[in-house]
Amino acid sequence: QVQLVESGGDLVQAGGSLRLSCAASENIVSIRTMGWYRQAPGKQRELVAEITRSDSTNYADSVKGRFTISRDNAKNTVYLQMNSLKPEDTAVYYCNVQEWVVGTIRVHWGQGTQVTVSS
């Protein structure tokens, strides 16, 4: 079973920056997407950003122009660079990796890392 280990969450002031990292415990051969979701208290989990096998990216409208997703295939790691942070970005951020397994999609989740943005 693939393990995803996240790091980088912290308390930061509005306008600040953070970089989240998510490392997979093993090489995932047939990646469909790698991405980040977040869940704020009392809200549903939502997609923040994702990057496909072909390096296409997709962002939530609320983070476009502020967040950048990238990955290092050699390190089996995906990153989320977050700039110009706002209090509404406060949430638990979860790493998500989807892989193709015999024609189906297997989804892996990290344990989550807390991002708190103070005003």
MMTF fields as JSON, N, C-alpha, C and O atoms, coordinates in Angstrom:
{
  "mmtfVersion": "1.0.0",
  "mmtfProducer": "UNKNOWN",
  "numBonds": 475,
  "numAtoms": 476,
  "numGroups": 119,
  "numChains": 1,
  "numModels": 1,
  "chainsPerModel": [1],
  "groupsPerChain": [119],
  "chainIdList": ["A"],
  "bondAtomList": [4, 2, 8, 6, 12, 10, 16, 14, 20, 18, 24, 22, 28, 26, 32, 30, 36, 34, 40, 38, 44, 42, 48, 46, 52, 50, 56, 54, 60, 58, 64, 62, 68, 66, 72, 70, 76, 74, 80, 78, 84, 82, 88, 86, 92, 90, 96, 94, 100, 98, 104, 102, 108, 106, 112, 110, 116, 114, 120, 118, 124, 122, 128, 126, 132, 130, 136, 134, 140, 138, 144, 142, 148, 146, 152, 150, 156, 154, 160, 158, 164, 162, 168, 166, 172, 170, 176, 174, 180, 178, 184, 182, 188, 186, 192, 190, 196, 194, 200, 198, 204, 202, 208, 206, 212, 210, 216, 214, 220, 218, 224, 222, 228, 226, 232, 230, 236, 234, 240, 238, 244, 242, 248, 246, 252, 250, 256, 254, 260, 258, 264, 262, 268, 266, 272, 270, 276, 274, 280, 278, 284, 282, 288, 286, 292, 290, 296, 294, 300, 298, 304, 302, 308, 306, 312, 310, 316, 314, 320, 318, 324, 322, 328, 326, 332, 330, 336, 334, 340, 338, 344, 342, 348, 346, 352, 350, 356, 354, 360, 358, 364, 362, 368, 366, 372, 370, 376, 374, 380, 378, 384, 382, 388, 386, 392, 390, 396, 394, 400, 398, 404, 402, 408, 406, 412, 410, 416, 414, 420, 418, 424, 422, 428, 426, 432, 430, 436, 434, 440, 438, 444, 442, 448, 446, 452, 450, 456, 454, 460, 458, 464, 462, 468, 466, 472, 470],
  "bondOrderList": [1, 1, 1, 1, 1, 1, 1, 1, 1, 1, 1, 1, 1, 1, 1, 1, 1, 1, 1, 1, 1, 1, 1, 1, 1, 1, 1, 1, 1, 1, 1, 1, 1, 1, 1, 1, 1, 1, 1, 1, 1, 1, 1, 1, 1, 1, 1, 1, 1, 1, 1, 1, 1, 1, 1, 1, 1, 1, 1, 1, 1, 1, 1, 1, 1, 1, 1, 1, 1, 1, 1, 1, 1, 1, 1, 1, 1, 1, 1, 1, 1, 1, 1, 1, 1, 1, 1, 1, 1, 1, 1, 1, 1, 1, 1, 1, 1, 1, 1, 1, 1, 1, 1, 1, 1, 1, 1, 1, 1, 1, 1, 1, 1, 1, 1, 1, 1, 1],
  "groupList": [{"groupName": "GLN", "atomNameList": ["N", "CA", "C", "O"], "elementList": ["N", "C", "C", "O"], "formalChargeList": [0, 0, 0, 0], "bondAtomList": [1, 0, 2, 1, 3, 2], "bondOrderList": [1, 1, 2], "singleLetterCode": "Q", "chemCompType": "L-PEPTIDE LINKING"}, {"groupName": "VAL", "atomNameList": ["N", "CA", "C", "O"], "elementList": ["N", "C", "C", "O"], "formalChargeList": [0, 0, 0, 0], "bondAtomList": [1, 0, 2, 1, 3, 2], "bondOrderList": [1, 1, 2], "singleLetterCode": "V", "chemCompType": "L-PEPTIDE LINKING"}, {"groupName": "LEU", "atomNameList": ["N", "CA", "C", "O"], "elementList": ["N", "C", "C", "O"], "formalChargeList": [0, 0, 0, 0], "bondAtomList": [1, 0, 2, 1, 3, 2], "bondOrderList": [1, 1, 2], "singleLetterCode": "L", "chemCompType": "L-PEPTIDE LINKING"}, {"groupName": "GLU", "atomNameList": ["N", "CA", "C", "O"], "elementList": ["N", "C", "C", "O"], "formalChargeList": [0, 0, 0, 0], "bondAtomList": [1, 0, 2, 1, 3, 2], "bondOrderList": [1, 1, 2], "singleLetterCode": "E", "chemCompType": "L-PEPTIDE LINKING"}, {"groupName": "SER", "atomNameList": ["N", "CA", "C", "O"], "elementList": ["N", "C", "C", "O"], "formalChargeList": [0, 0, 0, 0], "bondAtomList": [1, 0, 2, 1, 3, 2], "bondOrderList": [1, 1, 2], "singleLetterCode": "S", "chemCompType": "L-PEPTIDE LINKING"}, {"groupName": "GLY", "atomNameList": ["N", "CA", "C", "O"], "elementList": ["N", "C", "C", "O"], "formalChargeList": [0, 0, 0, 0], "bondAtomList": [1, 0, 2, 1, 3, 2], "bondOrderList": [1, 1, 2], "singleLetterCode": "G", "chemCompType": "PEPTIDE LINKING"}, {"groupName": "ASP", "atomNameList": ["N", "CA", "C", "O"], "elementList": ["N", "C", "C", "O"], "formalChargeList": [0, 0, 0, 0], "bondAtomList": [1, 0, 2, 1, 3, 2], "bondOrderList": [1, 1, 2], "singleLetterCode": "D", "chemCompType": "L-PEPTIDE LINKING"}, {"groupName": "ALA", "atomNameList": ["N", "CA", "C", "O"], "elementList": ["N", "C", "C", "O"], "formalChargeList": [0, 0, 0, 0], "bondAtomList": [1, 0, 2, 1, 3, 2], "bondOrderList": [1, 1, 2], "singleLetterCode": "A", "chemCompType": "L-PEPTIDE LINKING"}, {"groupName": "ARG", "atomNameList": ["N", "CA", "C", "O"], "elementList": ["N", "C", "C", "O"], "formalChargeList": [0, 0, 0, 0], "bondAtomList": [1, 0, 2, 1, 3, 2], "bondOrderList": [1, 1, 2], "singleLetterCode": "R", "chemCompType": "L-PEPTIDE LINKING"}, {"groupName": "CYS", "atomNameList": ["N", "CA", "C", "O"], "elementList": ["N", "C", "C", "O"], "formalChargeList": [0, 0, 0, 0], "bondAtomList": [1, 0, 2, 1, 3, 2], "bondOrderList": [1, 1, 2], "singleLetterCode": "C", "chemCompType": "L-PEPTIDE LINKING"}, {"groupName": "ASN", "atomNameList": ["N", "CA", "C", "O"], "elementList": ["N", "C", "C", "O"], "formalChargeList": [0, 0, 0, 0], "bondAtomList": [1, 0, 2, 1, 3, 2], "bondOrderList": [1, 1, 2], "singleLetterCode": "N", "chemCompType": "L-PEPTIDE LINKING"}, {"groupName": "ILE", "atomNameList": ["N", "CA", "C", "O"], "elementList": ["N", "C", "C", "O"], "formalChargeList": [0, 0, 0, 0], "bondAtomList": [1, 0, 2, 1, 3, 2], "bondOrderList": [1, 1, 2], "singleLetterCode": "I", "chemCompType": "L-PEPTIDE LINKING"}, {"groupName": "THR", "atomNameList": ["N", "CA", "C", "O"], "elementList": ["N", "C", "C", "O"], "formalChargeList": [0, 0, 0, 0], "bondAtomList": [1, 0, 2, 1, 3, 2], "bondOrderList": [1, 1, 2], "singleLetterCode": "T", "chemCompType": "L-PEPTIDE LINKING"}, {"groupName": "MET", "atomNameList": ["N", "CA", "C", "O"], "elementList": ["N", "C", "C", "O"], "formalChargeList": [0, 0, 0, 0], "bondAtomList": [1, 0, 2, 1, 3, 2], "bondOrderList": [1, 1, 2], "singleLetterCode": "M", "chemCompType": "L-PEPTIDE LINKING"}, {"groupName": "TRP", "atomNameList": ["N", "CA", "C", "O"], "elementList": ["N", "C", "C", "O"], "formalChargeList": [0, 0, 0, 0], "bondAtomList": [1, 0, 2, 1, 3, 2], "bondOrderList": [1, 1, 2], "singleLetterCode": "W", "chemCompType": "L-PEPTIDE LINKING"}, {"groupName": "TYR", "atomNameList": ["N", "CA", "C", "O"], "elementList": ["N", "C", "C", "O"], "formalChargeList": [0, 0, 0, 0], "bondAtomList": [1, 0, 2, 1, 3, 2], "bondOrderList": [1, 1, 2], "singleLetterCode": "Y", "chemCompType": "L-PEPTIDE LINKING"}, {"groupName": "PRO", "atomNameList": ["N", "CA", "C", "O"], "elementList": ["N", "C", "C", "O"], "formalChargeList": [0, 0, 0, 0], "bondAtomList": [1, 0, 2, 1, 3, 2], "bondOrderList": [1, 1, 2], "singleLetterCode": "P", "chemCompType": "L-PEPTIDE LINKING"}, {"groupName": "LYS", "atomNameList": ["N", "CA", "C", "O"], "elementList": ["N", "C", "C", "O"], "formalChargeList": [0, 0, 0, 0], "bondAtomList": [1, 0, 2, 1, 3, 2], "bondOrderList": [1, 1, 2], "singleLetterCode": "K", "chemCompType": "L-PEPTIDE LINKING"}, {"groupName": "PHE", "atomNameList": ["N", "CA", "C", "O"], "elementList": ["N", "C", "C", "O"], "formalChargeList": [0, 0, 0, 0], "bondAtomList": [1, 0, 2, 1, 3, 2], "bondOrderList": [1, 1, 2], "singleLetterCode": "F", "chemCompType": "L-PEPTIDE LINKING"}, {"groupName": "HIS", "atomNameList": ["N", "CA", "C", "O"], "elementList": ["N", "C", "C", "O"], "formalChargeList": [0, 0, 0, 0], "bondAtomList": [1, 0, 2, 1, 3, 2], "bondOrderList": [1, 1, 2], "singleLetterCode": "H", "chemCompType": "L-PEPTIDE LINKING"}],
  "groupTypeList": [0, 1, 0, 2, 1, 3, 4, 5, 5, 6, 2, 1, 0, 7, 5, 5, 4, 2, 8, 2, 4, 9, 7, 7, 4, 3, 10, 11, 1, 4, 11, 8, 12, 13, 5, 14, 15, 8, 0, 7, 16, 5, 17, 0, 8, 3, 2, 1, 7, 3, 11, 12, 8, 4, 6, 4, 12, 10, 15, 7, 6, 4, 1, 17, 5, 8, 18, 12, 11, 4, 8, 6, 10, 7, 17, 10, 12, 1, 15, 2, 0, 13, 10, 4, 2, 17, 16, 3, 6, 12, 7, 1, 15, 15, 9, 10, 1, 0, 3, 14, 1, 1, 5, 12, 11, 8, 1, 19, 14, 5, 0, 5, 12, 0, 1, 12, 1, 4, 4],
  "groupIdList": [1, 2, 3, 4, 5, 6, 7, 8, 9, 10, 11, 12, 13, 14, 15, 16, 17, 18, 19, 20, 21, 22, 23, 24, 25, 26, 27, 28, 29, 30, 31, 32, 33, 34, 35, 36, 37, 38, 39, 40, 41, 42, 43, 44, 45, 46, 47, 48, 49, 50, 51, 52, 53, 54, 55, 56, 57, 58, 59, 60, 61, 62, 63, 64, 65, 66, 67, 68, 69, 70, 71, 72, 73, 74, 75, 76, 77, 78, 79, 80, 81, 82, 83, 84, 85, 86, 87, 88, 89, 90, 91, 92, 93, 94, 95, 96, 97, 98, 99, 100, 101, 102, 103, 104, 105, 106, 107, 108, 109, 110, 111, 112, 113, 114, 115, 116, 117, 118, 119],
  "secStructList": [7, 7, 7, 3, 3, 3, 3, 7, 7, 7, 3, 3, 3, 6, 6, 7, 7, 3, 3, 3, 3, 3, 3, 3, 1, 1, 7, 7, 1, 1, 3, 3, 3, 3, 3, 3, 3, 3, 3, 7, 6, 6, 1, 7, 7, 3, 3, 3, 3, 3, 3, 3, 6, 6, 7, 7, 3, 3, 3, 7, 4, 4, 4, 6, 6, 6, 3, 3, 3, 3, 3, 3, 4, 4, 4, 6, 3, 3, 3, 3, 3, 3, 7, 1, 7, 7, 4, 4, 4, 7, 3, 3, 3, 3, 3, 3, 3, 3, 3, 3, 3, 6, 6, 3, 3, 3, 3, 3, 3, 7, 7, 7, 3, 3, 3, 3, 3, 3, 7],
  "xCoordList": [0.846, 0.0, 0.89, 1.801, 0.622, 1.404, 1.08, -0.086, 2.113, 1.944, 2.33, 3.326, 1.531, 1.825, 2.136, 1.337, 3.278, 3.704, 3.808, 4.602, 2.985, 2.946, 3.758, 3.958, 4.218, 4.922, 4.793, 4.434, 5.095, 5.129, 4.023, 4.093, 2.997, 1.937, 2.443, 3.337, 1.857, 2.341, 1.349, 0.338, 1.65, 0.913, 1.673, 2.877, 0.965, 1.607, 0.671, -0.549, 1.238, 0.419, -0.108, 0.483, -1.21, -1.773, -0.718, 0.015, -0.671, 0.331, 1.595, 2.437, 1.737, 2.926, 2.869, 1.929, 3.895, 4.029, 4.34, 4.939, 3.923, 4.274, 4.469, 3.918, 5.26, 5.441, 5.126, 5.782, 4.128, 3.763, 4.462, 4.648, 4.839, 5.453, 4.694, 4.153, 4.659, 4.028, 4.886, 5.04, 5.44, 6.315, 5.628, 5.077, 5.662, 5.109, 6.177, 7.365, 5.724, 6.662, 7.297, 8.302, 6.724, 7.273, 6.943, 6.084, 7.643, 7.399, 6.02, 5.689, 5.241, 3.922, 4.03, 4.271, 3.854, 4.153, 3.097, 3.43, 1.848, 0.774, -0.015, -1.179, 0.628, -0.044, -1.077, -0.813, -2.234, -3.261, -3.147, -2.995, -3.224, -3.045, -2.379, -2.476, -1.709, -1.23, -1.793, -1.787, -2.278, -2.91, -3.041, -2.613, -3.64, -3.885, -5.354, -5.936, -5.929, -7.276, -7.171, -6.159, -8.224, -8.236, -9.639, -10.64, -9.661, -10.936, -10.883, -10.088, -11.735, -11.852, -12.943, -13.808, -12.923, -13.941, -15.355, -15.664, -16.196, -17.583, -17.815, -18.937, -16.762, -16.894, -16.485, -15.805, -16.913, -16.536, -15.096, -14.564, -14.495, -13.158, -13.257, -14.169, -12.306, -12.338, -10.978, -9.939, -11.005, -9.773, -9.12, -9.774, -7.816, -7.035, -6.263, -6.334, -5.532, -4.733, -4.38, -4.258, -4.217, -3.785, -2.911, -2.994, -2.068, -1.173, -1.26, -1.212, -1.387, -1.585, -0.252, 0.815, -0.362, 0.819, 1.567, 2.794, 0.819, 1.432, 1.769, 2.089, 1.695, 2.055, 1.062, 1.399, -0.144, -1.203, -1.638, -1.648, -1.996, -2.388, -3.801, -4.31, -4.412, -5.761, -5.826, -5.362, -6.392, -6.451, -7.88, -8.676, -8.181, -9.421, -9.341, -8.274, -10.472, -10.485, -9.94, -9.303, -10.194, -9.82, -8.307, -7.831, -7.557, -6.099, -5.308, -4.082, -5.981, -5.279, -4.451, -4.915, -3.231, -2.333, -1.584, -0.651, -1.978, -1.307, -0.603, 0.454, -1.174, -0.621, -0.044, -0.536, 1.001, 1.609, 1.891, 2.539, 1.399, 1.669, 2.783, 2.864, 3.635, 4.72, 5.06, 4.593, 5.867, 6.257, 7.669, 8.18, 8.277, 9.606, 9.452, 9.337, 9.45, 9.215, 10.311, 10.042, 11.522, 12.639, 12.488, 12.962, 11.826, 11.648, 10.24, 9.911, 9.412, 8.015, 7.328, 6.61, 7.554, 7.075, 6.298, 6.648, 5.235, 4.465, 4.501, 4.471, 4.565, 4.687, 3.517, 2.889, 3.252, 2.29, 2.914, 3.041, 3.295, 3.81, 2.64, 1.892, 2.49, 1.349, 1.865, 2.575, 1.508, 1.909, 0.692, -0.44, 0.932, -0.147, -1.291, -2.456, -0.952, -1.954, -2.974, -2.663, -4.199, -5.316, -5.892, -5.731, -6.551, -7.173, -8.12, -8.249, -8.774, -9.697, -8.983, -9.634, -7.675, -6.905, -6.678, -6.16, -7.058, -6.892, -7.69, -8.9, -7.001, -7.634, -6.603, -5.412, -7.086, -6.194, -6.015, -6.99, -4.769, -4.456, -4.056, -3.213, -4.674, -4.467, -3.851, -4.295, -2.836, -2.243, -3.095, -3.615, -3.221, -4.045, -3.283, -2.805, -3.176, -2.557, -3.508, -3.994, -3.765, -4.628, -3.781, -3.039, -3.9, -3.146, -4.061, -5.103, -3.643, -4.368, -3.905, -2.71, -4.871, -4.573, -5.561, -6.738, -5.055, -5.874, -7.182, -8.27, -7.048, -8.203, -9.092, -10.08, -8.762, -9.528, -8.625, -7.402, -9.227, -8.471, -8.386, -9.406, -7.159, -6.94, -6.519, -5.644, -7.151, -6.918, -6.177, -6.548, -5.137, -4.363, -4.459, -4.435, -4.568, -4.641, -3.534, -3.151, -3.033, -2.129, -2.927, -4.158, -2.194, -2.846, -3.3, -4.071, -2.833, -3.235, -2.208, -1.529, -2.099, -1.205, -1.957, -2.591, -1.87, -2.649, -1.959, -0.772, -2.736, -2.286, -3.217, -4.433, -2.639, -3.414, -2.863, -1.672, -3.743, -3.34, -4.028, -5.256, -3.244, -3.797, -3.913, -3.116, -4.922, -5.158, -4.389, -4.474],
  "yCoordList": [-1.181, 0.0, 1.244, 1.366, 2.146, 3.376, 4.27, 4.473, 4.792, 5.76, 7.134, 7.287, 8.13, 9.51, 10.297, 10.319, 10.93, 11.676, 13.151, 13.548, 13.95, 15.386, 16.145, 15.688, 17.307, 18.199, 19.621, 19.859, 20.562, 21.964, 22.828, 24.053, 22.225, 23.027, 23.825, 23.388, 25.001, 25.863, 26.984, 27.092, 27.813, 29.047, 30.18, 30.333, 30.974, 32.055, 33.251, 33.099, 34.422, 35.629, 35.809, 35.32, 36.505, 36.807, 37.509, 38.383, 37.093, 37.622, 36.802, 37.015, 35.866, 35.037, 33.869, 33.731, 33.027, 31.886, 30.614, 30.642, 29.516, 28.185, 27.252, 27.466, 26.217, 25.183, 23.836, 23.413, 23.173, 21.843, 20.799, 20.987, 19.702, 18.586, 17.316, 17.16, 16.418, 15.108, 14.072, 14.085, 13.177, 12.146, 10.797, 10.406, 10.094, 8.741, 7.733, 7.9, 6.694, 5.719, 4.823, 4.165, 4.793, 3.968, 4.6, 5.475, 4.133, 4.65, 4.195, 3.011, 5.132, 4.813, 4.867, 5.927, 3.738, 3.621, 4.3, 5.066, 4.031, 4.517, 5.629, 5.451, 6.765, 7.894, 8.492, 8.712, 8.745, 9.478, 10.967, 11.816, 11.262, 12.633, 12.628, 11.656, 13.722, 14.004, 15.371, 16.283, 15.513, 16.78, 17.077, 16.306, 18.206, 18.676, 19.057, 19.723, 18.618, 18.994, 19.686, 19.577, 20.389, 20.989, 20.906, 20.831, 20.924, 20.882, 21.83, 21.651, 22.837, 23.788, 23.301, 22.531, 23.728, 23.3, 23.588, 24.705, 22.574, 22.742, 22.769, 23.001, 22.534, 22.573, 21.245, 20.436, 21.036, 19.824, 19.917, 21.007, 18.773, 18.739, 19.198, 18.806, 20.031, 20.58, 20.458, 20.461, 20.351, 20.304, 21.675, 22.697, 21.678, 22.912, 22.965, 23.952, 21.904, 21.854, 20.414, 19.586, 20.123, 18.787, 18.892, 19.845, 17.876, 17.815, 16.412, 15.425, 16.33, 15.04, 14.42, 15.018, 13.205, 12.48, 13.267, 13.21, 13.989, 14.774, 16.197, 17.052, 16.443, 17.726, 18.848, 20.024, 18.497, 19.501, 19.81, 18.931, 21.062, 21.462, 22.023, 22.524, 21.923, 22.424, 23.032, 22.424, 24.216, 24.919, 25.338, 25.621, 25.369, 25.993, 27.488, 28.094, 28.068, 29.499, 30.356, 31.384, 29.928, 30.734, 30.813, 31.672, 29.928, 29.93, 30.252, 30.358, 30.408, 30.694, 31.968, 32.978, 31.894, 33.04, 33.15, 33.944, 32.361, 32.408, 31.091, 31.095, 29.981, 28.665, 28.039, 28.265, 27.254, 26.53, 25.092, 24.843, 24.154, 22.744, 22.272, 22.678, 21.416, 20.855, 19.477, 19.096, 18.744, 17.434, 17.095, 17.61, 16.213, 15.687, 14.183, 13.479, 13.692, 12.27, 11.405, 10.309, 11.897, 11.111, 10.904, 9.906, 11.85, 11.755, 11.311, 11.244, 11.008, 10.616, 11.632, 11.266, 12.895, 13.958, 15.002, 15.343, 15.495, 16.591, 17.755, 17.556, 18.961, 20.161, 21.115, 21.088, 21.944, 23.027, 24.291, 24.434, 25.192, 26.482, 27.436, 27.677, 27.976, 28.839, 30.228, 30.403, 31.198, 32.586, 33.454, 33.058, 34.629, 35.58, 34.919, 35.059, 34.21, 33.451, 34.365, 35.476, 33.862, 34.595, 33.783, 32.564, 34.438, 33.683, 32.592, 31.551, 32.811, 31.806, 30.584, 29.605, 30.627, 29.449, 28.49, 27.388, 28.904, 28.065, 26.776, 26.801, 25.656, 24.345, 23.262, 23.534, 22.028, 20.882, 20.528, 20.346, 20.436, 20.14, 18.674, 18.176, 18.001, 16.578, 16.331, 16.873, 15.513, 15.056, 13.917, 13.081, 13.904, 12.898, 12.389, 13.178, 11.089, 10.485, 9.441, 8.574, 9.539, 8.567, 7.779, 8.359, 6.463, 5.623, 4.66, 4.249, 4.312, 3.313, 1.922, 1.629, 1.083, -0.292, -1.203, -1.279, -1.882, -2.829, -2.171, -2.708, -0.992, -0.341, 0.403, 1.012, 0.365, 1.132, 2.17, 2.118, 3.088, 4.153, 3.85, 3.681, 3.786, 3.605, 4.953, 5.624, 5.336, 6.661, 6.517, 5.706, 7.307, 7.329, 8.723, 9.732, 8.754, 10.019, 10.095, 9.092, 11.304, 11.543, 11.791, 11.815, 11.975, 12.133, 13.568, 13.823, 14.493, 15.884, 16.71, 16.212, 17.963, 18.896, 20.225, 20.723, 20.776, 21.967, 23.23, 23.451, 24.051, 25.379, 26.392, 26.349, 27.288, 28.323, 29.69, 29.963, 30.533, 31.869, 32.89, 32.968, 33.653, 34.652, 36.0, 36.342, 36.748, 38.059, 39.169, 40.328],
  "zCoordList": [0.0, 0.0, 0.0, 0.819, -0.909, -0.993, 0.201, 0.541, 0.822, 1.907, 1.387, 0.68, 1.745, 1.367, 2.635, 3.571, 2.66, 3.843, 3.479, 2.627, 4.149, 3.878, 4.905, 6.03, 4.499, 5.42, 4.909, 3.756, 5.794, 5.388, 5.949, 5.847, 6.542, 7.124, 8.318, 9.043, 8.508, 9.586, 9.817, 9.123, 10.798, 11.06, 10.391, 10.593, 9.594, 8.855, 8.815, 8.883, 8.706, 8.609, 7.191, 6.228, 7.08, 5.765, 4.905, 5.368, 3.641, 2.732, 2.671, 1.799, 3.589, 3.641, 2.679, 1.897, 2.75, 1.842, 2.612, 3.687, 2.043, 2.555, 1.37, 0.29, 1.592, 0.574, 1.199, 2.151, 0.663, 1.127, 0.257, -0.945, 0.897, 0.182, 0.504, 1.599, -0.451, -0.253, -0.951, -2.172, -0.152, -0.7, -0.653, 0.376, -1.757, -1.804, -1.359, -1.635, -0.669, -0.095, -1.142, -0.871, -2.325, -3.385, -4.73, -4.838, -5.737, -7.077, -7.559, -7.499, -8.025, -8.565, -10.075, -10.652, -10.704, -12.125, -12.983, -13.887, -12.711, -13.587, -12.908, -12.548, -12.741, -12.103, -13.045, -14.227, -12.508, -13.249, -12.895, -13.773, -11.605, -11.138, -9.762, -9.014, -9.448, -8.095, -7.743, -8.57, -6.52, -6.218, -4.746, -3.887, -4.484, -3.128, -2.981, -3.837, -1.878, -1.485, -0.126, 0.567, 0.235, 1.567, 2.146, 1.434, 3.478, 4.176, 5.357, 6.28, 5.318, 6.414, 7.358, 6.943, 8.608, 9.573, 9.069, 8.656, 9.108, 8.708, 7.214, 6.763, 6.436, 4.981, 4.37, 5.0, 3.127, 2.424, 1.916, 1.702, 1.734, 1.154, -0.298, -1.025, -0.705, -2.053, -2.721, -2.061, -4.031, -4.806, -4.789, -4.997, -4.537, -4.597, -5.913, -6.645, -6.203, -7.424, -7.732, -6.83, -8.999, -9.402, -10.638, -11.413, -10.794, -11.944, -12.52, -11.785, -13.823, -14.471, -14.874, -14.736, -15.373, -15.825, -16.911, -17.0, -17.719, -18.788, -18.344, -19.17, -17.035, -16.44, -16.725, -16.586, -17.119, -17.178, -15.755, -14.893, -15.518, -14.17, -14.154, -15.157, -12.992, -12.791, -11.395, -10.43, -11.285, -10.003, -9.69, -10.585, -8.406, -7.971, -8.281, -8.191, -8.644, -8.987, -7.84, -8.071, -6.622, -5.458, -5.243, -4.5, -5.884, -5.665, -6.924, -6.872, -8.039, -9.296, -9.158, -8.629, -9.641, -9.569, -8.256, -8.141, -7.258, -5.952, -5.625, -4.994, -6.043, -5.734, -7.001, -8.107, -6.814, -7.927, -7.511, -6.494, -8.304, -8.045, -8.966, -10.126, -8.437, -9.243, -8.691, -7.618, -9.422, -8.918, -9.362, -10.357, -8.591, -8.886, -9.017, -8.014, -10.235, -10.454, -9.829, -9.338, -9.853, -9.313, -7.809, -7.266, -7.137, -5.692, -5.307, -4.123, -6.298, -6.04, -5.137, -4.207, -5.418, -4.544, -5.343, -6.473, -4.717, -5.293, -4.307, -3.093, -4.841, -4.034, -4.296, -5.354, -3.308, -3.49, -2.91, -1.694, -3.784, -3.363, -3.212, -4.159, -2.016, -1.714, -1.361, -0.371, -2.166, -1.947, -1.689, -1.969, -1.159, -0.883, -0.133, -0.505, 0.909, 1.659, 2.32, 2.75, 2.387, 2.966, 4.128, 4.166, 5.063, 6.165, 5.668, 6.312, 4.547, 4.021, 3.45, 3.085, 3.37, 2.968, 4.143, 3.958, 5.324, 6.506, 6.364, 6.142, 6.495, 6.324, 6.586, 6.734, 6.64, 6.592, 5.117, 4.388, 4.694, 3.304, 3.176, 3.922, 2.221, 2.012, 0.634, -0.377, 0.634, -0.616, -1.186, -0.447, -2.485, -3.168, -4.388, -5.203, -4.506, -5.695, -6.242, -5.515, -7.533, -8.197, -9.196, -9.989, -9.147, -10.056, -10.788, -10.278, -11.995, -12.775, -12.323, -12.292, -11.978, -11.588, -12.306, -11.953, -13.313, -14.091, -14.531, -14.32, -15.149, -15.728, -14.753, -15.162, -13.478, -12.492, -11.831, -11.963, -11.137, -10.467, -8.974, -8.305, -8.462, -7.025, -6.465, -7.012, -5.372, -4.788, -3.464, -2.616, -3.302, -2.056, -1.441, -2.144, -0.112, 0.615, 1.658, 2.26, 1.855, 2.967, 4.237, 4.227, 5.33, 6.623, 6.871, 7.796, 6.063, 6.198, 6.944, 7.841, 6.572, 7.255, 7.429, 6.499, 8.626, 8.956, 8.452, 8.689, 7.752, 7.34, 7.999, 7.811, 8.759, 9.432, 9.032, 9.181, 8.526, 8.088, 8.987, 9.027, 9.693, 10.603, 9.904, 9.03, 10.312, 9.674, 10.372, 9.967]
}
